[in-house]
Amino acid sequence: MSAPRRLALAAVTMASLLCFYLLPWSQLTDGLSVFRSDSPDSESSLCGDRASPTPSPAAHAYNVFGKTTEPSFIGDAYANEDVPPQTDCPDGIRSRVLRSDVAGLFLKNIPVLQQSTDATPAQYSRLSRYVGANGWGSLAYPVLSDTLALLNSSANGIMLDDWARRGNRSGCIRCAVVGNGGILKDSEKGEEIDSHHYVFRTNGAVLTGFEKDVGVRTTHYTFSTNTLMNSMMSYASAGYRGPPQSQEMRYVFLPDHDRDYLMMKAAAQHTLVERGREQGKDPTAYFGKDVTVAKLKMYHPDFIRYLRNRFLPSKTLKTKNRNIYRPSTGAIMLLAALHRCDRVSAYGFMTPQYKKYSDHYYDKQYHRVGFFINHDLMLEMNLWQRLHQAGLITLYMRS
Ligand SMILES: *[C@@H]1O[C@H](CO)[C@@H](O)[C@H](O)[C@H]1NC(C)=O
Ligand SMILES: *[C@@H]1O[C@H](CO)[C@@H](O)[C@H](O)[C@H]1NC(C)=O
């Protein structure tokens, strides 16, 4: 059963509100000049600047650019998904958002995940205007439709698909979202993290040896094929051997390239990856021998573009690097939880005291946080502060 979706032109009318909110957020970034290739999120192949001559449906102000016409690569109109709330939680994020100063950023019906019913020629022509994680511009229609056709169970389209087994309508869904920041070292937060209904992790999430600080459970693991491969290389010495595996695990793919669709297809069918950079690789080596299609999910490109445009509109969007900029994998994970959980506790994310802590909790010696041109960690750090102050997340700050 998949919810009907239609293009939300209503989103465009939100634009005047948007400008008001985006303005103060766009002045936070400078000095993102280092581009190291050993970051899990770094990109070694850059997407081409695909021509997109189609004008946006309604020209409106977009203040990151200080122009009255939205540049065509922005696309601040999205598919619409009618997501029935899973609980009647009285003071959950959903109701608190409405009373917060970031209310204007949120679209209640933004689809977070994509599934089989999304792969239509009409949607392809709409989304192929956007490259990388923002759309389908980096992949051919047959690759898209072959892969999404496999995501046809209701679990594929629902982030917290087993809530009925874990709780009930009158409860509130509590999620822990765990980044890999050095602030977690010696935090002894493991038990607290594991006590949430759901535990989200990403990229080089090394658990063995750090259970006391970061916990042992993972229910949702977010990654792109690129970040996974980079993590396997970069964090092997810290003990990272691939995504955690467990009975309750869901793998949430962040599709940056056709690599991700090819990996997803192979994982769902228990075959080797048929071509591309991972050709011949066996997905069960990463996701376990008993991985099933019901455990696989994939972020919707509209969700990623929506996060970029509204929550993390970096100044990088005004530069020639705009096509390699996207919110970090950890930011996408945290904002996905914000859109689906009733309460979110965030651990291991960057705070204003970030210089006091090493890059990762498992670093053997202090290693300063690295800044890369494809993300805007200062903008993200400010967003976490703002969401914390608005009472929408509880950010672990180790004060
Ligand atoms: C989903 O797709 C698979 C493989 O194509 C097919 O065997 C199965 O019957 C489909 N399930 C549903 C619920 O449509
Ligand atoms: C539903 O969940 C709430 C909160 O966890 C709990 O207090 C209540 O007993 C549960 N109700 C049922 C019928 O299980």
XYZ file of C-alpha atoms and ligand atoms in Angstrom:
427
model
C 0.000 0.000 0.000
C 1.714 3.152 -1.075
C 0.401 6.623 -0.504
C -0.624 8.613 -3.574
C 1.678 11.441 -4.429
C 1.253 14.422 -6.597
C 3.324 17.440 -7.416
C 2.934 19.946 -4.662
C 2.597 23.251 -6.335
C 1.504 24.507 -2.966
C 5.172 24.395 -2.079
C 5.820 27.247 -4.415
C 3.398 29.457 -2.598
C 5.394 28.840 0.571
C 8.238 30.707 -1.021
C 7.465 34.112 0.403
C 7.560 32.633 3.895
C 10.739 30.849 3.026
C 12.698 33.917 2.111
C 12.094 35.286 5.530
C 13.537 32.204 7.189
C 16.412 31.516 4.876
C 17.977 34.895 5.128
C 19.587 34.685 8.564
C 20.877 31.180 7.842
C 22.799 31.997 4.754
C 25.456 34.120 6.333
C 27.179 31.488 8.387
C 29.748 29.918 6.185
C 33.187 30.830 5.178
C 36.530 29.153 4.916
C 35.332 25.886 3.398
C 38.326 25.564 1.219
C 39.980 22.298 2.095
C 38.888 19.313 0.041
C 40.446 16.133 1.308
C 39.751 12.895 -0.452
C 39.681 10.693 2.628
C 36.367 11.936 3.966
C 33.603 9.345 3.671
C 31.480 11.998 2.038
C 34.058 13.241 -0.421
C 33.301 12.911 -4.075
C 35.908 11.874 -6.553
C 33.692 12.119 -9.598
C 31.815 15.347 -9.978
C 28.426 15.510 -11.563
C 28.183 17.459 -14.751
C 26.318 20.707 -14.852
C 23.287 19.389 -16.624
C 21.497 22.017 -18.619
C 18.047 22.689 -17.244
C 16.339 25.217 -19.462
C 12.862 24.602 -18.028
C 11.823 27.619 -16.013
C 10.616 26.984 -12.470
C 6.814 26.818 -12.240
C 6.480 30.217 -10.617
C 9.282 32.693 -10.291
C 9.738 33.704 -6.691
C 12.315 35.257 -4.465
C 15.060 33.010 -3.262
C 17.169 34.977 -0.895
C 20.335 32.930 -0.808
C 20.814 34.431 -4.225
C 19.366 37.838 -3.557
C 17.409 37.465 -6.779
C 13.735 37.439 -7.430
C 13.897 34.446 -9.742
C 14.770 31.027 -8.398
C 17.707 29.518 -10.316
C 16.452 26.471 -12.209
C 18.657 23.998 -10.348
C 16.900 24.809 -7.064
C 13.445 23.385 -7.744
C 11.585 24.318 -4.565
C 8.506 22.292 -5.529
C 8.234 18.701 -4.452
C 6.142 15.571 -4.676
C 3.475 15.287 -2.060
C 3.015 12.259 0.163
C 0.103 11.888 2.481
C 1.797 10.372 5.541
C -0.647 9.403 8.265
C 0.930 10.016 11.686
C 1.853 6.761 13.446
C 0.974 8.063 16.899
C -1.263 10.545 18.668
C 1.719 11.766 20.689
C 0.399 15.040 22.152
C 3.628 17.018 22.237
C 5.625 15.348 19.488
C 7.805 17.171 16.993
C 4.926 17.369 14.531
C 2.892 19.589 16.842
C 5.847 21.485 18.302
C 7.077 22.474 14.833
C 3.915 24.447 14.219
C 4.609 26.639 17.238
C 8.321 27.091 16.504
C 10.170 29.791 14.592
C 11.235 27.248 11.971
C 7.650 26.308 11.095
C 7.951 27.948 7.685
C 10.683 25.566 6.585
C 8.684 22.386 7.068
C 6.498 20.709 4.494
C 4.226 18.249 6.234
C 3.793 16.102 3.146
C 7.361 15.923 1.889
C 8.175 12.322 0.915
C 11.230 11.092 2.815
C 11.650 7.761 1.009
C 11.126 6.652 -2.581
C 9.455 3.446 -3.705
C 8.150 1.591 -6.746
C 5.215 3.897 -7.458
C 7.552 6.881 -7.840
C 9.199 5.583 -10.999
C 6.989 7.050 -13.707
C 8.038 8.800 -16.926
C 6.381 12.011 -15.699
C 8.312 11.993 -12.430
C 11.470 11.106 -14.325
C 11.098 14.107 -16.566
C 10.539 16.335 -13.544
C 13.404 14.946 -11.436
C 16.012 14.402 -14.143
C 16.499 18.183 -14.099
C 18.418 17.821 -10.832
C 21.792 16.133 -10.505
C 23.372 14.003 -7.798
C 21.280 13.318 -4.715
C 18.868 16.120 -5.661
C 17.154 14.284 -8.467
C 17.490 11.588 -11.079
C 19.657 13.598 -13.472
C 22.598 11.267 -12.916
C 20.858 8.068 -13.943
C 19.101 6.485 -16.900
C 15.412 5.642 -16.669
C 15.857 1.836 -16.967
C 18.273 1.796 -14.000
C 15.831 3.834 -11.956
C 12.749 1.815 -12.839
C 14.470 -1.601 -12.484
C 15.599 -0.710 -8.974
C 12.541 1.096 -7.677
C 10.283 -1.696 -8.993
C 11.818 -3.876 -6.295
C 10.815 -1.454 -3.529
C 7.174 -2.493 -3.629
C 6.463 -3.555 -0.043
C 4.867 -1.125 2.386
C 7.993 -1.293 4.587
C 10.059 0.285 1.809
C 8.106 3.530 1.956
C 7.749 3.815 5.759
C 10.794 4.800 7.789
C 9.562 3.341 11.106
C 7.796 0.404 9.504
C 7.689 -1.831 12.600
C 6.243 0.703 15.024
C 3.105 -1.388 15.500
C 5.283 -4.123 17.014
C 7.254 -1.703 19.215
C 4.573 0.573 20.570
C 1.042 1.827 20.176
C -0.832 4.858 18.943
C -0.930 6.620 22.275
C 2.834 6.373 22.797
C 5.486 8.741 21.488
C 8.227 7.478 19.178
C 11.642 8.258 20.651
C 14.646 8.197 18.318
C 18.352 8.479 19.066
C 20.378 9.800 16.156
C 24.059 9.126 16.565
C 26.778 10.922 14.667
C 30.406 9.879 14.976
C 31.786 13.019 16.642
C 34.574 12.995 19.233
C 32.213 14.551 21.783
C 30.991 10.993 22.452
C 34.368 9.718 23.645
C 34.081 8.809 27.358
C 30.513 10.150 27.373
C 29.003 6.955 28.833
C 25.887 7.613 26.790
C 25.618 4.068 25.412
C 22.822 2.842 27.662
C 20.795 6.022 27.158
C 21.168 5.780 23.375
C 20.095 2.130 23.345
C 17.000 2.905 25.442
C 15.293 4.747 22.556
C 12.786 2.972 20.322
C 14.981 3.564 17.279
C 18.711 4.170 16.912
C 19.996 5.838 13.738
C 23.666 5.687 12.744
C 25.750 6.512 9.691
C 29.020 5.931 7.850
C 32.003 4.907 10.020
C 29.888 3.854 13.005
C 32.391 1.726 14.924
C 30.637 0.055 17.841
C 33.004 -2.672 19.045
C 35.047 -1.360 21.950
C 32.926 1.800 22.288
C 29.657 0.284 23.540
C 29.734 2.195 26.824
C 29.845 5.537 25.001
C 27.743 4.907 21.896
C 25.615 1.835 22.594
C 25.184 -1.387 20.664
C 21.873 -1.111 18.828
C 21.251 0.240 15.333
C 17.825 0.211 13.683
C 18.562 2.552 10.745
C 21.893 2.904 9.001
C 22.239 5.778 6.499
C 24.959 5.774 3.851
C 25.642 6.231 0.165
C 27.627 3.654 -1.770
C 30.391 6.232 -2.022
C 30.459 7.009 1.710
C 30.314 3.306 2.553
C 33.288 2.484 0.333
C 35.229 5.467 1.700
C 34.410 4.481 5.285
C 35.621 0.925 4.666
C 38.977 2.369 3.627
C 39.310 5.299 6.017
C 38.146 3.658 9.235
C 39.444 0.118 8.832
C 42.247 0.902 11.272
C 39.658 2.023 13.852
C 37.875 -1.305 13.460
C 35.175 -0.395 10.944
C 34.259 -3.507 8.943
C 31.075 -2.300 7.272
C 27.525 -1.424 8.335
C 26.309 -2.927 11.600
C 24.134 -6.008 11.100
C 21.237 -7.077 13.289
C 17.712 -8.426 13.215
C 16.170 -4.974 13.699
C 18.381 -3.226 11.129
C 17.099 -1.180 8.173
C 19.541 0.065 5.532
C 18.685 3.528 4.235
C 20.454 4.318 0.965
C 21.268 7.902 0.089
C 21.424 7.836 -3.709
C 24.118 10.159 -5.049
C 24.780 8.260 -8.282
C 23.554 5.298 -10.291
C 26.056 3.332 -8.172
C 23.511 3.427 -5.371
C 20.664 2.123 -7.499
C 22.872 -0.683 -8.825
C 23.967 -1.607 -5.291
C 20.378 -1.517 -4.042
C 19.193 -3.768 -6.863
C 21.928 -6.310 -6.207
C 21.206 -6.246 -2.443
C 17.485 -6.788 -3.011
C 18.073 -9.674 -5.435
C 21.126 -11.241 -3.778
C 23.160 -10.914 -6.928
C 26.542 -9.338 -7.589
C 26.580 -5.675 -8.671
C 26.191 -5.886 -12.432
C 28.306 -2.941 -13.546
C 29.876 0.367 -12.576
C 32.516 1.006 -9.961
C 31.213 -1.757 -7.657
C 30.887 -4.302 -10.476
C 31.230 -7.844 -9.119
C 30.873 -6.839 -5.461
C 28.620 -8.943 -3.257
C 26.167 -6.796 -1.257
C 25.687 -9.508 1.363
C 29.259 -8.750 2.417
C 27.957 -5.378 3.640
C 24.339 -6.072 4.593
C 24.504 -9.689 5.724
C 23.439 -12.987 4.200
C 19.843 -12.630 5.314
C 19.233 -9.131 3.989
C 15.787 -8.889 2.429
C 14.140 -6.220 0.337
C 11.899 -5.332 3.293
C 15.005 -4.097 5.139
C 16.016 -1.698 2.372
C 14.939 1.913 1.958
C 16.116 4.768 -0.204
C 15.832 8.516 0.412
C 13.669 10.453 -2.034
C 15.625 13.019 -4.085
C 12.890 15.558 -3.337
C 13.679 15.151 0.361
C 17.389 15.794 -0.185
C 16.728 18.848 -2.374
C 14.186 20.137 0.157
C 16.732 19.823 2.967
C 19.347 21.620 0.898
C 17.038 24.408 -0.234
C 15.258 25.078 3.026
C 17.332 23.825 5.954
C 20.915 23.995 4.688
C 21.140 26.513 1.824
C 24.882 26.994 1.876
C 26.617 29.913 0.199
C 28.376 27.209 -1.821
C 25.194 27.119 -3.914
C 26.266 30.471 -5.301
C 29.599 29.109 -6.514
C 30.796 26.809 -9.249
C 30.886 24.032 -6.636
C 27.127 24.074 -6.293
C 26.699 20.651 -7.882
C 28.938 18.883 -5.389
C 27.338 20.559 -2.371
C 24.783 18.639 -0.385
C 23.887 18.300 3.294
C 26.218 15.782 4.965
C 25.078 12.189 5.325
C 24.715 12.724 9.075
C 22.600 15.847 8.545
C 20.266 13.995 6.190
C 19.890 11.205 8.752
C 19.118 13.643 11.584
C 16.623 15.650 9.534
C 14.934 12.435 8.364
C 14.445 11.444 12.005
C 13.074 14.932 12.691
C 10.424 14.322 10.038
C 9.392 10.871 11.285
C 9.958 10.565 15.058
C 8.004 12.206 17.883
C 11.173 12.932 19.866
C 14.753 13.130 18.641
C 17.890 13.020 20.753
C 21.023 13.776 18.756
C 24.441 12.577 19.911
C 27.854 12.969 18.335
C 26.904 15.985 16.208
C 28.956 19.142 15.965
C 28.534 21.755 18.702
C 30.093 25.209 19.161
C 32.798 23.539 21.308
C 33.816 21.259 18.466
C 37.485 22.240 18.655
C 37.703 20.617 22.080
C 36.898 17.226 20.597
C 38.525 15.031 18.035
C 36.845 14.449 14.673
C 35.571 10.975 15.688
C 34.996 9.248 19.016
C 37.258 6.403 17.946
C 40.251 8.506 16.886
C 43.345 7.175 18.637
C 44.747 10.680 18.892
C 43.265 14.145 18.486
C 42.363 14.899 14.907
C 40.676 18.200 14.183
C 37.312 18.246 12.423
C 37.820 18.415 8.664
C 35.890 20.848 6.501
C 35.160 20.007 2.878
C 33.711 22.007 0.075
C 30.904 19.484 -0.558
C 29.340 20.082 2.878
C 28.777 23.056 5.132
C 29.381 21.814 8.662
C 29.255 25.292 10.216
C 25.816 25.858 8.734
C 24.785 22.423 10.022
C 26.172 23.174 13.479
C 24.100 26.346 13.607
C 21.022 24.458 12.483
C 21.417 21.925 15.326
C 21.672 24.818 17.797
C 18.576 26.399 16.369
C 16.548 23.173 16.428
C 17.711 22.495 19.980
C 16.707 25.977 21.119
C 13.338 25.547 19.420
C 12.804 22.380 21.487
C 12.597 20.195 18.396
C 15.672 18.081 19.125
C 17.700 17.417 22.254
C 21.308 17.888 21.268
C 23.983 16.283 23.407
C 26.398 19.124 24.191
C 28.326 17.711 27.144
C 28.291 21.068 28.892
C 7.026 -7.013 -5.682
O 7.939 -7.311 -6.711
C 8.362 -8.667 -6.692
C 9.497 -8.815 -7.694
O 9.261 -8.097 -8.850
C 7.161 -9.562 -6.987
O 7.561 -10.924 -7.004
C 6.123 -9.326 -5.890
O 4.975 -10.067 -6.179
C 5.775 -7.852 -5.784
N 4.979 -7.653 -4.600
C 3.918 -6.862 -4.568
C 3.272 -6.704 -3.224
O 3.491 -6.285 -5.538
C 0.681 2.438 24.989
O 1.913 3.104 25.214
C 1.899 3.918 26.370
C 3.204 4.682 26.394
O 4.287 3.827 26.193
C 1.699 3.035 27.583
O 1.690 3.826 28.762
C 0.382 2.286 27.447
O 0.242 1.383 28.514
C 0.319 1.541 26.145
N -1.024 1.015 25.963
C -1.263 -0.220 25.596
C -2.701 -0.582 25.396
O -0.386 -1.057 25.403
